[in-house]
Tab-separated table of C-alpha atoms and ligand atoms in Angstrom:
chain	number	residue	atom	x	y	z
A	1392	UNK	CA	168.511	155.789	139.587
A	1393	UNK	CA	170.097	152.248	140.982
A	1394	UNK	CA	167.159	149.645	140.471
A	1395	UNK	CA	164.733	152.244	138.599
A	1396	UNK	CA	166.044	152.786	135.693
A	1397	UNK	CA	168.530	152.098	133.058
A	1398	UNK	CA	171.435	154.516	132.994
A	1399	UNK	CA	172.730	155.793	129.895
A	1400	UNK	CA	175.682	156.973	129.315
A	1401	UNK	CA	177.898	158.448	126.142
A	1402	UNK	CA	180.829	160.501	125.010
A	1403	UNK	CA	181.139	163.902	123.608
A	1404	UNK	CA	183.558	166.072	122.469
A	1405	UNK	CA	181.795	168.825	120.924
A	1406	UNK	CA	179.047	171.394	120.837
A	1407	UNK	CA	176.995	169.691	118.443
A	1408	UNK	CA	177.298	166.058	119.794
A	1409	UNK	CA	176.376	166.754	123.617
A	1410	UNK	CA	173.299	169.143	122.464
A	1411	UNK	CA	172.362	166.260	120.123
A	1412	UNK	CA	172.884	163.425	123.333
A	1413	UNK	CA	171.004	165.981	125.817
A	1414	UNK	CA	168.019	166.567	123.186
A	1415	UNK	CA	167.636	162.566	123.563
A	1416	UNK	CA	167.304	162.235	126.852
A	1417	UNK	CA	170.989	160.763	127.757
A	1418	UNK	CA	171.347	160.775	131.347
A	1419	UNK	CA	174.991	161.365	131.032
A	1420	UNK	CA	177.408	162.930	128.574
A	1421	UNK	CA	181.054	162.045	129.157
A	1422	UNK	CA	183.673	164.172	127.548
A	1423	UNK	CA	186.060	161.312	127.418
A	1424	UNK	CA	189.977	160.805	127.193
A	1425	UNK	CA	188.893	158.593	124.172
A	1426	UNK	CA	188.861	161.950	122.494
A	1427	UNK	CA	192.772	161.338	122.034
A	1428	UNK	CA	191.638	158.294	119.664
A	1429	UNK	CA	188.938	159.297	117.972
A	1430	UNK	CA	189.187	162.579	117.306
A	1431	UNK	CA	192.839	163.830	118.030
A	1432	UNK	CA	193.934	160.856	116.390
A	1433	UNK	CA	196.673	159.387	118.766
A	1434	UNK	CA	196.964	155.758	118.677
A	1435	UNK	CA	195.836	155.419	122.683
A	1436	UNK	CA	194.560	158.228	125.659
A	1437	UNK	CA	198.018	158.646	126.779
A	1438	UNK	CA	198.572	161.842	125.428
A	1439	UNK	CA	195.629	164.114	125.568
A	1440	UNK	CA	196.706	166.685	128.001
A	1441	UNK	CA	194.751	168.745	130.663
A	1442	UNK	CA	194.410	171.552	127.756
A	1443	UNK	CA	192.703	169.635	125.432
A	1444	UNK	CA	190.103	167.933	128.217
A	1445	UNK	CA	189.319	171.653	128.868
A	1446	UNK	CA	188.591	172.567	125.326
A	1447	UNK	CA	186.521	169.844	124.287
A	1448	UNK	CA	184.771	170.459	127.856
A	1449	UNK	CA	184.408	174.221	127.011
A	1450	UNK	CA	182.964	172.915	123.697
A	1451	UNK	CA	180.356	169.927	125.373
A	1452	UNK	CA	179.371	172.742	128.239
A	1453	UNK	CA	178.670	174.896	125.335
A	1454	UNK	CA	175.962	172.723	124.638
A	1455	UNK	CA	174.122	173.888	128.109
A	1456	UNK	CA	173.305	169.853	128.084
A	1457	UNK	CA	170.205	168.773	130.377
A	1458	UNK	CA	172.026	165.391	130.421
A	1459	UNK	CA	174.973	165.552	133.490
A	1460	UNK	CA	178.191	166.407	131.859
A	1461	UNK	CA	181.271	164.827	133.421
A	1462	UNK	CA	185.016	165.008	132.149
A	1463	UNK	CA	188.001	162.984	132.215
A	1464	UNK	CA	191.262	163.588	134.137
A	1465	UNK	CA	193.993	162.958	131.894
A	1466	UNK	CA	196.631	160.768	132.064
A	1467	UNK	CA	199.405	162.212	134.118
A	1468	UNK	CA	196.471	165.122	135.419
A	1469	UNK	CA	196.412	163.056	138.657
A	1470	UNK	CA	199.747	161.366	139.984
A	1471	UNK	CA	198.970	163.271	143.495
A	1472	UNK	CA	196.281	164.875	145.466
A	1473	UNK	CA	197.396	168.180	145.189
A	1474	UNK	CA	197.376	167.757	140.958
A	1475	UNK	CA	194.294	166.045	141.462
A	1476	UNK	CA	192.238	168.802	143.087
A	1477	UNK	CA	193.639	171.442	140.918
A	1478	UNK	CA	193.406	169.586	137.209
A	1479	UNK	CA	189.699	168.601	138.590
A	1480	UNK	CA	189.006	172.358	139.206
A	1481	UNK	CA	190.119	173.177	136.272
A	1482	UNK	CA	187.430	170.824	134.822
A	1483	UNK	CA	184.870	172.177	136.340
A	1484	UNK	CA	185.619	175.878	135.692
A	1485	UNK	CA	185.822	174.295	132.003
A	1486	UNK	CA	181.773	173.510	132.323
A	1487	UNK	CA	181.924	169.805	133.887
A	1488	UNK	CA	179.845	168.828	136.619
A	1489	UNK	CA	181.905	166.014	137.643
A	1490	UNK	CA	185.263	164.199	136.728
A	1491	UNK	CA	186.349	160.754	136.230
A	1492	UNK	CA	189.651	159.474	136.470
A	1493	UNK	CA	190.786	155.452	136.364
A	1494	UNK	CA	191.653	153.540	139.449
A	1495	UNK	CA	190.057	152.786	143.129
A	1496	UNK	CA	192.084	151.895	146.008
A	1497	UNK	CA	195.734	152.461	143.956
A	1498	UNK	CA	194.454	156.604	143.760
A	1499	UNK	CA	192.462	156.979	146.914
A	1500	UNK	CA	194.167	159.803	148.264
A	1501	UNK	CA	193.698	161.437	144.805
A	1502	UNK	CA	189.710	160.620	145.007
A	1503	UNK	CA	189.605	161.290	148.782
A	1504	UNK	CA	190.914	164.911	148.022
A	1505	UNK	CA	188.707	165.689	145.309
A	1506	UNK	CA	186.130	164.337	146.736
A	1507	UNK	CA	186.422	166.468	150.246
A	1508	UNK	CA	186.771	169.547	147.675
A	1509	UNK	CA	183.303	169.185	147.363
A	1510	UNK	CA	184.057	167.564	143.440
A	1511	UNK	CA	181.524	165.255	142.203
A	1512	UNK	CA	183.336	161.974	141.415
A	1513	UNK	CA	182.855	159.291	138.741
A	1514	UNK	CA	184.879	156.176	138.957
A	1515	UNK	CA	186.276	153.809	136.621
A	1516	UNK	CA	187.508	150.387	137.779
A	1517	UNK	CA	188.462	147.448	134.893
A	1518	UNK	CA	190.512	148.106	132.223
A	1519	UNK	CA	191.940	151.186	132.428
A	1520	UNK	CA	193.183	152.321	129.035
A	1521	UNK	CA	195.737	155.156	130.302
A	1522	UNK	CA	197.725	151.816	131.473
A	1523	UNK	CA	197.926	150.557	127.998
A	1524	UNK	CA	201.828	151.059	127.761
A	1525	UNK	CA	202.386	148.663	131.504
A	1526	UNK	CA	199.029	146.657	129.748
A	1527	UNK	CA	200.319	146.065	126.233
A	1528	UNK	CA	196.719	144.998	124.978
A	1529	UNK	CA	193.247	145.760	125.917
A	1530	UNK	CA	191.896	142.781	128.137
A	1531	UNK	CA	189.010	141.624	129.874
A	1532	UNK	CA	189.495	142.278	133.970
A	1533	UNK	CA	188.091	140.071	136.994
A	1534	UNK	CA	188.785	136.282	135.593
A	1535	UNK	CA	190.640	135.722	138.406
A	1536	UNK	CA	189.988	135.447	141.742
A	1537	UNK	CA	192.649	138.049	142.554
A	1538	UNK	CA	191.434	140.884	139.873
A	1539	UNK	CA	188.083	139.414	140.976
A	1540	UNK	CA	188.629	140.291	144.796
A	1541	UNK	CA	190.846	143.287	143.723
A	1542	UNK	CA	187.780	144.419	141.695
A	1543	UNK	CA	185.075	143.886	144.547
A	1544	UNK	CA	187.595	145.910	147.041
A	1545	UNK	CA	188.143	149.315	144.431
A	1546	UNK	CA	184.403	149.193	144.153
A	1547	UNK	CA	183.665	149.079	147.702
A	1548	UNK	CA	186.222	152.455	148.462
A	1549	UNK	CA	184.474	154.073	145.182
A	1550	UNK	CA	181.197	153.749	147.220
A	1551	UNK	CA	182.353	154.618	150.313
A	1552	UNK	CA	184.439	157.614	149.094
A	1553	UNK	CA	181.492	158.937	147.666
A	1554	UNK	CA	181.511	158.721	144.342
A	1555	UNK	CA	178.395	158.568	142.282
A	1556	UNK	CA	178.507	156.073	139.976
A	1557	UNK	CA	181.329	153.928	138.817
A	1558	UNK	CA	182.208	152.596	135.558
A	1559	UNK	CA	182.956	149.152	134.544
A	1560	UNK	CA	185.403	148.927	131.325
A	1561	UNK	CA	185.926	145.131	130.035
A	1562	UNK	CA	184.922	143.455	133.565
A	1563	UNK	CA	184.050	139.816	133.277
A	1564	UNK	CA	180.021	139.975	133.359
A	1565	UNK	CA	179.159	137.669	136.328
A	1566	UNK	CA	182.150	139.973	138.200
A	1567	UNK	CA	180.734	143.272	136.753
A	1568	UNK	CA	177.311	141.318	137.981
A	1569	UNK	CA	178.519	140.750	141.667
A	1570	UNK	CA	179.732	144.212	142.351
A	1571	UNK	CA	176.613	145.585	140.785
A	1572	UNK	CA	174.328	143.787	143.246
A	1573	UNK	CA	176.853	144.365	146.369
A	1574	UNK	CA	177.583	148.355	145.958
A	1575	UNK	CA	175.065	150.942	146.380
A	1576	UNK	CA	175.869	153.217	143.803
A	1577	UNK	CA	175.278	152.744	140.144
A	1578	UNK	CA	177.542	150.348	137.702
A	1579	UNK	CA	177.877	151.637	134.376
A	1580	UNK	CA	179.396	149.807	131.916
A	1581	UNK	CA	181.178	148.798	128.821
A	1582	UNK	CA	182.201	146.019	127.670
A	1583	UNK	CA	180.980	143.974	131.312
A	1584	UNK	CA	178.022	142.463	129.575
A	1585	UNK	CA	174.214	143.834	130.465
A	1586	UNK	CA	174.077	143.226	134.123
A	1587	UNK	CA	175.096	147.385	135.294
A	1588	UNK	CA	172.731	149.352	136.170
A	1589	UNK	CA	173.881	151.749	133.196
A	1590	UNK	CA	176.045	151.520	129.532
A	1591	UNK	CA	178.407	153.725	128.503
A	1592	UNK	CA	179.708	153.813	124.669
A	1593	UNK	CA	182.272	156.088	123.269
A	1594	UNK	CA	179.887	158.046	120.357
A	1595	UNK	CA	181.823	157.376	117.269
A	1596	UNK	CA	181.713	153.303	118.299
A	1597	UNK	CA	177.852	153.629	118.496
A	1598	UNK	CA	177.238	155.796	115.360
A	1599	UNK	CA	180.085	154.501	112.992
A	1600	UNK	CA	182.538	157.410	112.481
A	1601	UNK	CA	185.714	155.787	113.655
A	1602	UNK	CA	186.081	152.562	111.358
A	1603	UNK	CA	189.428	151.947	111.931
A	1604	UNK	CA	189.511	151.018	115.369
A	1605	UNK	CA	186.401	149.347	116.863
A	1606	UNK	CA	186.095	146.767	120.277
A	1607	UNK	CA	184.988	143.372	119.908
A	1608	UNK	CA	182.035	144.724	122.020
A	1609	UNK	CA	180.297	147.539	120.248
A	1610	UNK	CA	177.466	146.721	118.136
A	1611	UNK	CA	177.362	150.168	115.758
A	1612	UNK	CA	173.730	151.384	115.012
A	1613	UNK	CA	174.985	152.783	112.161
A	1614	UNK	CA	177.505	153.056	109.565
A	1615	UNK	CA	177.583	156.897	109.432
A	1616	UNK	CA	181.180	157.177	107.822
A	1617	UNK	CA	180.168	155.266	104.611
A	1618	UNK	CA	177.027	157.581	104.506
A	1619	UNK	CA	179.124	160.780	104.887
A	1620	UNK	CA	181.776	159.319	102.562
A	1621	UNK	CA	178.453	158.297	100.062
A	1622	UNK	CA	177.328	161.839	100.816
A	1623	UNK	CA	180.789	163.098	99.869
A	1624	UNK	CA	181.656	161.396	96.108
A	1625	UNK	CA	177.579	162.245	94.796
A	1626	UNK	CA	178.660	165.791	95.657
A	1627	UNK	CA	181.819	165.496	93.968
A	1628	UNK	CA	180.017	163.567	90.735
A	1629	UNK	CA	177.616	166.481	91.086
A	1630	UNK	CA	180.405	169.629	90.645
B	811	KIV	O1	187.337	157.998	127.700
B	811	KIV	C1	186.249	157.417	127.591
B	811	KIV	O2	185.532	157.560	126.606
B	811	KIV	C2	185.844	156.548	128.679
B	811	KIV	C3	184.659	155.673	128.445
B	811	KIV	C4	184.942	154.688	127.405
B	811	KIV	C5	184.189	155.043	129.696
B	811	KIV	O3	186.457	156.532	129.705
């Protein structure tokens, strides 16, 4: 799709959600780690486990989605290559078609060994929000010329590796820009300005049903929590 059209991308957790995404055309669903947040309510990703990815996958494959359904490795699913093949298997069996975990060069062996199992591989270079704790604060990625080169080289093994796509979380635009242009495999991303060849949004951002917690980035189409909460009191005035 590089250069012919627009990729987009969003999160699901659920049966209803991904056949919902797939009936509008998404080109991707991602069953995200963001689940921990917005759904399992944990104040990061950190602690979803391997369990949960697979039951929220179970739930999305449900779904039989048209749109290509990837999953996330967990934090902790993929500290070596060994863990990483078998926690990616485990994906799939759970109804993915592909898997995702955060890093380039610092997990290659991880992303060479899934990859050479034959996994389809989605990357995810930036901010990586499973390093919140060593992070403290979610931050944009690439300003300088270090994170900037650092950036250019993870994207370059991603490509080369063979994975499919990569995604750019919180990458300084003209740097999300540059890697777009020199890679030959799709950007998509969030938070790295409009220059990717694809955006990716975590659902509840888009629609409005996580309030508490939004990025500086997301522009919500809706407000669907004060509807449902509107929804909710005319019932109860109506018992
Ligand atoms: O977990 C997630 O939802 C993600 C996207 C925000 C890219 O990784």
């Amino acid at each position: 799709m590089k250069g012919r059209k627009r990729i987009a991308a969003l999160t699901a957790y659920d049966y209803p959600t991904a056949r919902l995404l797939s009936e509008a055309g998404l080109d991707i669903i991602l069953v995200g780690d963001s689940l921990g947040m917005v759904v399992l309510g944990y104040p990061d990703t950190t602690s979803v486990t391997m369990a949960d990815m697979e039951h929220h996958t179970r739930a999305a494959a449900r779904a039989m989605p048209r749109s290509l359904l990837a999953a996330d490795l967990p934090s902790g699913s993929y500290n070596t290559p060994e863990a990483a093949v078998a926690n990616a298997t485990r994906l799939i069996a759970a109804g993915a078609e592909a898997v995702k975990a955060e890093g380039g060069l610092a997990i290659a062996e991880q992303i060479k060994a899934i990859r050479t199992a034959g996994i389809p591989f989605l990357g995810h270079i930036g901010m990586l929000p499973q390093t919140i704790h060593q992070e403290k604060r979610y931050r944009i990625k690439g300003r300088s010329q270090e994170e900037k080169q650092a950036l250019i080289a993870d994207a370059q093994f991603l490509a080369d590796v063979g994975a499919f796509a990569v995604v750019l979380e919180l990458v300084d635009p003209p740097v999300a820009d540059e890697i777009t242009k020199r890679i030959p495999i799709p950007t998509i991303g969030i938070g790295s300005g409009q220059d990717c060849d694809g955006q990716i949004l975590v659902f509840n951002d888009l629609v409005g049903t996580f309030p508490w917690f939004r990025p500086r980035f997301v522009k919500p189409r809706m407000e669907a929590f004060a509807l449902m909460r509107e929804a909710i009191m005319a019932w109860r005035a109506s018992i």
